[in-house]
XYZ file of C-alpha atoms in Angstrom:
594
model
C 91.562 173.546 163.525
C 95.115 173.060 163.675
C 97.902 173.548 160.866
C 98.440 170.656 158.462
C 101.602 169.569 157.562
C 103.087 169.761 154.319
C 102.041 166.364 153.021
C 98.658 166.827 154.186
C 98.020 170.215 152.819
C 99.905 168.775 149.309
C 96.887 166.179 149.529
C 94.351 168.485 150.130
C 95.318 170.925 147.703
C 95.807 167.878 145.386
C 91.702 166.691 145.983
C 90.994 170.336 145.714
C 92.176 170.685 142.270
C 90.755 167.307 141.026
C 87.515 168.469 142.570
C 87.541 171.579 141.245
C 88.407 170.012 137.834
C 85.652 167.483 138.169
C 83.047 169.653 139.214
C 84.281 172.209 136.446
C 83.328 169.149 133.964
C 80.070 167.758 135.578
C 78.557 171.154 135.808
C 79.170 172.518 132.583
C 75.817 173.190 131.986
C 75.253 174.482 135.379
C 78.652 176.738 136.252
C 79.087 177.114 139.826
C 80.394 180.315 141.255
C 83.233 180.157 143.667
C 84.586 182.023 146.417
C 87.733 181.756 147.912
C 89.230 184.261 150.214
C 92.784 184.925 150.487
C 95.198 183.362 153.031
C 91.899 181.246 154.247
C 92.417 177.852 155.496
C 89.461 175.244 154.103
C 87.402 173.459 156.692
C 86.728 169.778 155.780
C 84.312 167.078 156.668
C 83.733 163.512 155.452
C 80.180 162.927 154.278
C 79.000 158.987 154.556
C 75.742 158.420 151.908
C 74.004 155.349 153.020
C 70.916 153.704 151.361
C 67.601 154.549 152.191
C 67.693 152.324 154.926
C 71.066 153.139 156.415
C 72.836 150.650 154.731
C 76.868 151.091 153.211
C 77.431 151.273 149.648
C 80.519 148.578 149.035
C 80.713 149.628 145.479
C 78.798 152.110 143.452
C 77.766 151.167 139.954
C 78.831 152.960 136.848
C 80.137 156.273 138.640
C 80.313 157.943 142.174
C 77.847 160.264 142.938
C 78.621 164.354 143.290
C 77.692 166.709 146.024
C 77.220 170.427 145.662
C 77.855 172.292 148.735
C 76.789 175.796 148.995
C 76.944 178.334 151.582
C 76.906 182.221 151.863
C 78.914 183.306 148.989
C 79.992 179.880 148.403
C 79.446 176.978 146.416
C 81.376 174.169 145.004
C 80.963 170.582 144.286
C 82.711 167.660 145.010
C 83.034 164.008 143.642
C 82.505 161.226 145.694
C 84.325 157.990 145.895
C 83.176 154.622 144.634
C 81.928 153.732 147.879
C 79.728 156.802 148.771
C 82.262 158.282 150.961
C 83.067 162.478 150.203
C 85.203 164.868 151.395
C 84.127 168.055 150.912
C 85.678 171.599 152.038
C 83.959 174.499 152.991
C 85.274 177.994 154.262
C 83.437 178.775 157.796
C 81.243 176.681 160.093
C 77.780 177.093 159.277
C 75.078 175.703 157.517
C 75.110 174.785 154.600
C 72.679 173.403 151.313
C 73.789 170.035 150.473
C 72.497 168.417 147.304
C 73.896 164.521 146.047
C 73.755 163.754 142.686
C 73.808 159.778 140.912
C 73.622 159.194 137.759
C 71.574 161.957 136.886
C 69.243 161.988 139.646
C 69.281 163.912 143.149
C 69.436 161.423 145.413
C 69.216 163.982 148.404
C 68.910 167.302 149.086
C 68.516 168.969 152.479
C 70.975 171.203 154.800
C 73.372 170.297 156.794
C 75.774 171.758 159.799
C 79.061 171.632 159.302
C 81.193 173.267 162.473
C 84.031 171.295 163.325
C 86.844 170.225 160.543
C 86.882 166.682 160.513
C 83.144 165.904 161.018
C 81.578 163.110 159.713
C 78.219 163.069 158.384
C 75.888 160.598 158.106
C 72.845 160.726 155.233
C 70.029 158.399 153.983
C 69.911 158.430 150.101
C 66.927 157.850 147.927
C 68.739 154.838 147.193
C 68.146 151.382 147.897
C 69.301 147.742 147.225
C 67.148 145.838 144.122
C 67.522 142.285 143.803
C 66.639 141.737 140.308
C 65.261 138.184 139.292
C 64.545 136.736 135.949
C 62.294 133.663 136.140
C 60.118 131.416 133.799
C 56.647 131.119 133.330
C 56.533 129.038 136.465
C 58.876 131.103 138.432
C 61.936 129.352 138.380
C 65.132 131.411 138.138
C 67.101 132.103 135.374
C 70.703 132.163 137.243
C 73.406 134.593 135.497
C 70.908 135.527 132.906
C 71.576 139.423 132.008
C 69.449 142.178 132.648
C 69.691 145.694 130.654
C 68.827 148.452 133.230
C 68.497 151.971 131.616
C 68.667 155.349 134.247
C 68.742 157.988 131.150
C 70.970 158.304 129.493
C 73.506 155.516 131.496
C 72.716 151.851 130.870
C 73.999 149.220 133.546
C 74.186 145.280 132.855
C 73.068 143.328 136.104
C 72.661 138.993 136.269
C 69.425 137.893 137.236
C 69.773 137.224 141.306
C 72.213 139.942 141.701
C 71.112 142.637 143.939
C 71.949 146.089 142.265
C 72.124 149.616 143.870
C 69.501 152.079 142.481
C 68.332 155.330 142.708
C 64.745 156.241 143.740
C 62.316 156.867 140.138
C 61.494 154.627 137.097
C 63.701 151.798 136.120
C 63.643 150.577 132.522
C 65.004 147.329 132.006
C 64.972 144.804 128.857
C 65.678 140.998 129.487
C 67.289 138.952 125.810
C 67.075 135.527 126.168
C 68.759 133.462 123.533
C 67.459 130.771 122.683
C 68.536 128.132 119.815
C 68.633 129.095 116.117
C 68.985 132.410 116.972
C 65.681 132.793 118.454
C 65.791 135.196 120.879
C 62.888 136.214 123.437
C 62.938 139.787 124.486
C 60.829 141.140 127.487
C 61.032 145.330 128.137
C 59.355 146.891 131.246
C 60.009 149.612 133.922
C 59.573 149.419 137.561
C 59.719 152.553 140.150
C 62.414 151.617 142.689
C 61.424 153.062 146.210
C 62.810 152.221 149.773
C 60.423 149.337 150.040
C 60.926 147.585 146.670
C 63.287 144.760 147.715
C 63.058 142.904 144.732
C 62.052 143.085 140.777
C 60.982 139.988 139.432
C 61.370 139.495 135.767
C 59.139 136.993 133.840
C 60.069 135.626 130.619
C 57.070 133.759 128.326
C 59.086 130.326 128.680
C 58.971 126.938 130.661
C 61.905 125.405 132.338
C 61.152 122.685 130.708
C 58.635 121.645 127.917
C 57.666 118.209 126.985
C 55.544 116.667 124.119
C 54.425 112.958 124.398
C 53.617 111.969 120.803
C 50.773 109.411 120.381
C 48.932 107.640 117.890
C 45.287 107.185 117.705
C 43.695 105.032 120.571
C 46.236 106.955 123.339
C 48.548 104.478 122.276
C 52.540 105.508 122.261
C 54.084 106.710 118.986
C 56.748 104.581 119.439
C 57.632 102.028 116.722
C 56.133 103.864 114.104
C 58.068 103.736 110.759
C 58.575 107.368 110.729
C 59.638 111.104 112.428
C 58.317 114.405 113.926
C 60.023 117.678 113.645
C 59.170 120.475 116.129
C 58.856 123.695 114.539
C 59.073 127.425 116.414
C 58.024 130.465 114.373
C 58.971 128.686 111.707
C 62.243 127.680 113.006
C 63.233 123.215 113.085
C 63.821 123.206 117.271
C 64.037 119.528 117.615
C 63.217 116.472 115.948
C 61.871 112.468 117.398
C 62.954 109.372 115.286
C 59.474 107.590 115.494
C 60.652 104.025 115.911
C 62.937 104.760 118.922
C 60.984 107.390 121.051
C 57.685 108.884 121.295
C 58.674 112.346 123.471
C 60.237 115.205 122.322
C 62.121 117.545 125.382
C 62.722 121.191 125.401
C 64.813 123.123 128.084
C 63.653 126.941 128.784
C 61.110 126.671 125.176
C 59.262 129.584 124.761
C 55.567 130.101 125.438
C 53.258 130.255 121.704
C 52.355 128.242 118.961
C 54.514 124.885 117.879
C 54.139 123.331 114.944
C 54.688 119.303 114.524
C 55.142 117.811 111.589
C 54.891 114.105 110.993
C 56.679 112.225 108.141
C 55.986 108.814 107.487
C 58.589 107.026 105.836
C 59.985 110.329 105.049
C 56.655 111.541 103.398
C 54.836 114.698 105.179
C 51.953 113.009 106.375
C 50.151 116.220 108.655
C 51.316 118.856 110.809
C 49.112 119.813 114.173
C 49.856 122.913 116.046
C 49.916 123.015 119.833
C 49.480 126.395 121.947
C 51.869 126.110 124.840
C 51.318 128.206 127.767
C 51.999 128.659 131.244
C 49.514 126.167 133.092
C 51.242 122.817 131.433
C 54.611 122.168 130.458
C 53.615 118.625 129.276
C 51.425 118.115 126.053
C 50.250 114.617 125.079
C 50.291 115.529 120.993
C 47.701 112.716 119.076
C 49.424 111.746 115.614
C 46.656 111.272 112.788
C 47.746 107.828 112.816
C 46.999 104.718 113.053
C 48.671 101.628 114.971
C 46.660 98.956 112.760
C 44.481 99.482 109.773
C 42.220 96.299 108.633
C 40.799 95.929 105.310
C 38.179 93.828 104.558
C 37.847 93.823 100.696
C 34.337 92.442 99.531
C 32.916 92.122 96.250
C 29.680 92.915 94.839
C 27.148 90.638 96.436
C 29.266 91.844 100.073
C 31.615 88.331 99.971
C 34.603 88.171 101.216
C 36.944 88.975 98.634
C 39.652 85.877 98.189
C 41.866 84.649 95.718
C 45.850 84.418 95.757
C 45.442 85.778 91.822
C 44.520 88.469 93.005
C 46.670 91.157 93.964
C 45.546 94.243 96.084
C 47.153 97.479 95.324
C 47.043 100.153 97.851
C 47.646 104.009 97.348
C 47.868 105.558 100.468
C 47.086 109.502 101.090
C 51.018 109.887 100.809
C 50.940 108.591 97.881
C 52.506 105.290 98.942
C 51.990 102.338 97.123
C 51.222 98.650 99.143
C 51.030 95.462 97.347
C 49.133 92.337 99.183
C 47.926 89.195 97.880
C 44.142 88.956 98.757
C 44.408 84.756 99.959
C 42.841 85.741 102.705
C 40.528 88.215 101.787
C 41.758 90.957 104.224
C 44.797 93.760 104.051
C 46.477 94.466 107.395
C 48.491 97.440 107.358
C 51.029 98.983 110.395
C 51.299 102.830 110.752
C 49.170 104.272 108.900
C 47.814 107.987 108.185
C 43.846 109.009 107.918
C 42.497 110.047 104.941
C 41.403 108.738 101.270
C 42.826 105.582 100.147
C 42.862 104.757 96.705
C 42.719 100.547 95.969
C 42.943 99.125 92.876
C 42.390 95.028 92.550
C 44.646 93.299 89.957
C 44.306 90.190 88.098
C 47.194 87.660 87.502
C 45.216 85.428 85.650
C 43.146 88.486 83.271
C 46.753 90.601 83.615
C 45.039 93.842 83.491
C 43.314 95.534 86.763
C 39.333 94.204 87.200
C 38.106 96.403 90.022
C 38.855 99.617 92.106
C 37.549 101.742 94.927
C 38.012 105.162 96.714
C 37.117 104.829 100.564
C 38.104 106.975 103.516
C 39.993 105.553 106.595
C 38.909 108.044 109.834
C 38.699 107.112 113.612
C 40.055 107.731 116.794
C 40.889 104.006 117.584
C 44.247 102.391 117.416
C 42.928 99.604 115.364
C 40.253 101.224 112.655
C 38.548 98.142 110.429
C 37.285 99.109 107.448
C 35.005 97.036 104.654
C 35.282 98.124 101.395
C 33.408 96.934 98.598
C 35.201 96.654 95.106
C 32.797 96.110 91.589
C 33.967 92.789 91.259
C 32.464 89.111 91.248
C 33.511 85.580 91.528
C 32.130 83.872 88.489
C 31.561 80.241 88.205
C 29.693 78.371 85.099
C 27.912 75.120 84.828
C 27.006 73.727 81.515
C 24.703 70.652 81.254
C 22.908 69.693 78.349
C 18.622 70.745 78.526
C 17.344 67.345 77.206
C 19.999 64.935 78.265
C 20.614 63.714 81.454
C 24.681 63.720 80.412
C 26.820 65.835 77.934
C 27.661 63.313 75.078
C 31.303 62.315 74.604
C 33.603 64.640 72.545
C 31.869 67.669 73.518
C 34.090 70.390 74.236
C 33.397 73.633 76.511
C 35.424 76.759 76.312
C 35.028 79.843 78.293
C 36.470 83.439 77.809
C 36.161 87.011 79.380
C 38.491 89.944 78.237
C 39.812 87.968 75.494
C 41.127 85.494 77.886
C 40.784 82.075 77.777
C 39.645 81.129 81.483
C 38.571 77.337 80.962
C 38.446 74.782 78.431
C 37.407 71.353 79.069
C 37.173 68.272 76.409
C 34.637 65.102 77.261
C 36.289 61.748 76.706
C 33.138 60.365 78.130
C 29.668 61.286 79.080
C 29.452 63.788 81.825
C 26.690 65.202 83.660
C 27.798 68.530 83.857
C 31.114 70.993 82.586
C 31.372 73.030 85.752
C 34.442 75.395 86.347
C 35.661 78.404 88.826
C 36.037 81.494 86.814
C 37.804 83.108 89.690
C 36.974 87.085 90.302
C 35.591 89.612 87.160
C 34.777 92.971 86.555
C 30.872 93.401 87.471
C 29.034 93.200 83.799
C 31.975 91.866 82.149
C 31.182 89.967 79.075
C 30.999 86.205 79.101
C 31.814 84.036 76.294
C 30.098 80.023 76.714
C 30.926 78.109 73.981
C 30.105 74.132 73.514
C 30.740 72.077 70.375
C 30.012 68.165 69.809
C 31.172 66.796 66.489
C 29.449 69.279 63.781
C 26.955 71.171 66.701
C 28.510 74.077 68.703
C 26.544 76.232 70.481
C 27.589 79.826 72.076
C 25.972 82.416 74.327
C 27.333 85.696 76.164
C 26.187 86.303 79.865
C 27.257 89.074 81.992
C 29.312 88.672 85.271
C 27.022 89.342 88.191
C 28.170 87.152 90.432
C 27.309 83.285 91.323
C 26.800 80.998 88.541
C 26.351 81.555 84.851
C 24.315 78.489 84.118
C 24.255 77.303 80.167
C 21.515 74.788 79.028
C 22.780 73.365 75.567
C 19.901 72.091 73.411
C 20.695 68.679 73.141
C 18.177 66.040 73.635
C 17.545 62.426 74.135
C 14.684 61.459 72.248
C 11.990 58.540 71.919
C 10.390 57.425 68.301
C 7.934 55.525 68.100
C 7.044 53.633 64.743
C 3.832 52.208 64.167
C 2.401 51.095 61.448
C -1.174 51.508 59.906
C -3.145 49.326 62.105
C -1.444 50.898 65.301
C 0.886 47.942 65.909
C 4.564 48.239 66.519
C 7.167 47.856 63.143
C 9.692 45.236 63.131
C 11.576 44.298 60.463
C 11.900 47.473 58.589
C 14.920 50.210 58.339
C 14.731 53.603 59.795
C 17.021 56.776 59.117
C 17.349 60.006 61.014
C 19.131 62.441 59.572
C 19.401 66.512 60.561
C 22.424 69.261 59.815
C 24.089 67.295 62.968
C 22.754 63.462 63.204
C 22.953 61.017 60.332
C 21.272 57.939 62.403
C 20.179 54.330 60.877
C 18.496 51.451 62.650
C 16.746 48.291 62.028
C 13.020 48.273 63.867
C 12.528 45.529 65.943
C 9.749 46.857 68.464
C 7.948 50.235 69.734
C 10.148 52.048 70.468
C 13.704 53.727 68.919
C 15.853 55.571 71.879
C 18.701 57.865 70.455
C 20.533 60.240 72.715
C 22.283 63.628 72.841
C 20.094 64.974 69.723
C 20.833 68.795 69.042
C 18.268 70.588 68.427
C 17.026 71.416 65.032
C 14.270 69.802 62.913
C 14.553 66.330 62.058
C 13.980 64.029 59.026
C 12.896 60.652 59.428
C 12.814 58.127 56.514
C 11.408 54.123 57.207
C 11.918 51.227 54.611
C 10.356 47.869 54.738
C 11.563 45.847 51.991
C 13.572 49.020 50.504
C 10.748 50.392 50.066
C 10.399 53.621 51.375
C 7.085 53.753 53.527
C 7.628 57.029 55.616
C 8.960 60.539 55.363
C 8.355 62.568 57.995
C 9.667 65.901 59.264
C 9.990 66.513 63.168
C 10.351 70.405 63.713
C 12.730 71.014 66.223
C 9.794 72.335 68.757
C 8.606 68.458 68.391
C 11.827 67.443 68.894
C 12.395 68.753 72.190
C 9.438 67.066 73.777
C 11.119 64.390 73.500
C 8.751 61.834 72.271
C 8.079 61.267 68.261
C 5.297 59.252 67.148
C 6.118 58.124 62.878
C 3.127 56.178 61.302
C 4.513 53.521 58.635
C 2.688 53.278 56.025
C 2.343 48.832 56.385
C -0.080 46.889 56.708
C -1.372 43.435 57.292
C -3.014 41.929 53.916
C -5.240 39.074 54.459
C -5.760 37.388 50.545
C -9.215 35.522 50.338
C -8.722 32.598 47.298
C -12.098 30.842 46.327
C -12.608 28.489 43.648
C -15.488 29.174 41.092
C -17.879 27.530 43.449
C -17.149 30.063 45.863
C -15.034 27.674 48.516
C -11.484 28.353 49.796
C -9.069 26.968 48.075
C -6.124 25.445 50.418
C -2.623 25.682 49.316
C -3.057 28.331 46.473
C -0.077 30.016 46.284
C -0.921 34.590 46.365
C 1.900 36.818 44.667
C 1.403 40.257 45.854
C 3.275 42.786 43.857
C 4.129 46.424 45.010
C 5.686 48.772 42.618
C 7.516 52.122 44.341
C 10.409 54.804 43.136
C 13.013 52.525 43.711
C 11.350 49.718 42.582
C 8.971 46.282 42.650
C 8.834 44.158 45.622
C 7.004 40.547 45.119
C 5.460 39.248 48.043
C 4.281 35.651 48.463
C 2.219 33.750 50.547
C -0.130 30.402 50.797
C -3.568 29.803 51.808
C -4.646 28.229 54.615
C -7.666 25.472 54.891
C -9.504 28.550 54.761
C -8.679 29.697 51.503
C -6.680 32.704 53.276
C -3.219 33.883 52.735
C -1.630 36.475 55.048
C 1.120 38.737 54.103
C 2.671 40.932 57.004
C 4.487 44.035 56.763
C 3.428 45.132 53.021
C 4.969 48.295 52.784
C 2.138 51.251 51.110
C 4.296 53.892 49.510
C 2.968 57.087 50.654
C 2.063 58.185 47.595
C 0.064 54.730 47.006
């Protein structure tokens, strides 16, 4: 080896003194021992570490390595330069022990020969080139994301797809993925790096891309419904849909787990479903508990259809929500609409007070759920006619209550068949109040409300007298006079029969006078009077007068004075003989006491 100049030996001695100053501070736990002899001129060589495969180190990570050279009665180390290239120094040709040192690990060991000054050397490292690679569930990559490598104690900070130079042993490495609220996903692991590892793939529990397609029931699309769904994440609001303009809710790099959606309707929580995400499917059709359409069919207590525009249903929703339809139609369509118990409640305009209610649950899986619910209520109609009468009698007068509400009243200006009137829609068993008048007569009964028609038969008759007198033939001639808490009736006789109608019922007094004489009293209980038919025997008769002179013949033209004494009074009744000697007097009234 030739002498170096000045400058050069300057340099060397200048590298000599920072490696002896290094290696004083990287072996402090392990001294070396160093010889140098006296007026000796160092040998020097130029060691090249390569990867495991051959390959140059550009730029080593975190620190060069260090290589400790030793020899017979010599041993020193050396640092290396960023790129793997030493220089190291050694006393006399020979062999020598080499070992390399990176970050904490021998990398190589082994002997080498180092004769000439100036060599180079060539040596394979346990070292090799790691592409590291974060990726989703479904293996796409996570560019720039960082990875935390730890080689005890050093830590190094690599992006995903970068491909990192590593010593041969157990990797550690964590991967923090931040998500949104500060979620953040952490995945730790180790991996042995060897010459044939390549590549370290890095999976984090999340999807590129996560999408939930929000339906109601019947697979229909959530879209237009009058309300939201929030997207929870350990508890965390990710994301939110507005109901009546979209139907999907769309994550970028969401973690695998459990999500929680909750569904408001008209800002109300209405139910919150959970869906496990995982690997296999990053697109989850979510049903709502809802329902496009909900048709209500309200019937009453005989199963009718319930209608009346005075009637107002009132609808309580499971939210609590409170809908307000008029039942003309006898149904209740309702948009958007959550499963569960319903609470409806039927009022009255014309009662003003509520008449029926029901509890019913709505469940299904179909878009459109009907539903028939049956409410304690019943449409109520009466009919009053009168029981003996083929018509109700002028000035009769019908009223009709229920719940201390007058429902109908109707007044006869003329004879009617029947009072019949539309009660519209009461509680089942409610009270009914009939009640019929006709001058002095009224009449009242309470029926219950079942339904159909709540009939009242008033007892008011037409009846038939008959008068005859003793010898069974009809009276003319003579005065007759009903009379009862309700009738005061007079009539002259003139044949069989006397017709009077709309009698009320109760018993019944009849009084006849021929010649004001009173000839018959007779009471007609009220049992008789509802038959109909009344038969009074007068108490005349026919007198045929006999006049014979004392030889015993008729006497023609005698003049026969008949004369009847009674209460209230004496009647003289006259009459003239025939050629026979006969006089006939008709109608001589027989008091009945006579």
């Amino acid at each position: 080896m030739g002498t170096l100049r000045s400058g050069a030996l300057l340099a060397v001695l200048v590298i000599l003194a920072l490696a002896v100053k290094a290696a004083a501070v990287q072996s402090a736990e392990k001294p070396t021992s160093m010889y140098i002899f006296s007026n000796q001129t160092l040998l020097n060589a130029t060691v090249h570490l390569k990867t495991c495969k051959g390959e140059n180190v550009i730029q080593a990570p975190l620190q060069p390595p260090t290589i400790l050279l030793k020899g017979i009665n010599f041993s020193r180390e050396f640092s290396c330069f960023p790129n793997f290239t030493c220089i190291v120094e050694y006393p006399l040709p020979g062999n020598y022990s080499l070992e390399v040192r990176w970050l904490n690990r021998v990398i190589y060991a082994g002997t080498v020969d180092l004769n000439a000054s100036g060599s180079q050397i060539h040596i394979n490292t346990r070292t090799a080139y790691v592409g590291f690679f974060v990726r989703t569930a479904e293996r796409r990559d996570l560019r720039d994301q960082s990875v935390e490598l730890y080689i005890e104690p050093y830590r190094l900070i690599a992006r995903s797809g970068q491909i990192v130079l590593l010593p041969f042993g157990v990797i550690k490495y964590r991967v923090q993925f931040a998500w949104v609220q500060d979620i953040v996903l952490a995945v730790s692991g180790e991996s042995t790096v060897g010459c044939d590892t390549g590549a370290i793939e890095v999976r984090l529990p999340l999807l590129s891309r996560l999408t939930f397609v929000l339906q109601a029931l019947g697979g229909v699309p959530a879209t237009g419904i009058n309300g939201s769904a929030e997207l929870f994440f350990n508890g965390t609001r990710i994301a939110s849909a507005d109901l009546l303009r979209s139907n999907i809710i769309d994550l970028t790099y969401a973690p695998l787990g459990r999500y929680t959606i909750k569904v408001y309707l008209s800002g109300r929580l209405s139910s919150e479903l959970y869906v496990d995400v995982t690997e296999k499917n990053n697109t989850y059709t979510v049903m709502l508990p809802v329902a496009s359409i909900v048709k209500l069919k309200v019937l009453d207590a005989r199963g009718e259809m319930v209608s009346d525009e005075t009637l107002v249903a009132q609808l309580t929703d499971p939210l609590g929500r409170l809908f307000s339809e008029r039942l003309t139609s006898g149904a209740i369509v309702l948009n958007s609409m959550p499963l569960g118990r319903y609470e409806l409640e039927i009022f009255s305009e014309k009662l003003g007070r509520a008449i029926g209610r029901s509890s019913f649950e709505v469940q299904g899986s179909d878009s459109t759920i009907f539903r028939e619910v049956s409410v304690s209520i019943a449409r109520v109609r009466v009919s009053v006619q009168a029981e003996g009468s083929s018509t109700l009698p002028e000035r009769s007068k019908v009223t009709v209550k229920s719940l201390g509400v007058l429902l109908l009243s109707r007044y006869l200006d003329s004879p009617r068949e029947s009072v019949t009137g539309d009660l519209g829609y009461l509680p089942l068993g409610a009270i009914v109040q009939i009640e019929y008048s006709y001058d002095t007569f009224s009449y009242s009964v309470e029926l219950s409300a079942g339904g159909g028609v709540l009939a009242l038969r008033v007892p008011i008759y037409d009846i038939a007298v008959k008068f005859v007198d003793l010898d069974g033939q009809p009276v003319s001639g003579c005065t007759a006079t009903l009379s009862s808490p309700y009738l005061n009736y007079a009539a002259d006789l003139s044949g069989w029969m006397l017709e009077i109608k709309h009698v009320p019922l109760s018993d019944l007094l009849i009084s006849v006078k021929c010649s004001n004489v009173e000839v018959a009293r007779s009471k007609v209980s009220a049992s008789e009077l509802k038959t109909g038919n009344i038969t009074v025997t007068v108490n005349v008769k026919a007198l045929e007068i006999t006049v014979k002179n004392l030889l015993g013949k008729p006497v023609s033209g005698a003049k026969v004075l008949v004369r009847v004494s009674s209460p209230s009074g004496v009647v003289n009744l006259t009459s003239t003989t025939g050629d026979d000697g006969v006089a006939v007097l008709y109608r001589v009234p027989l008091p009945p006491s006579s």
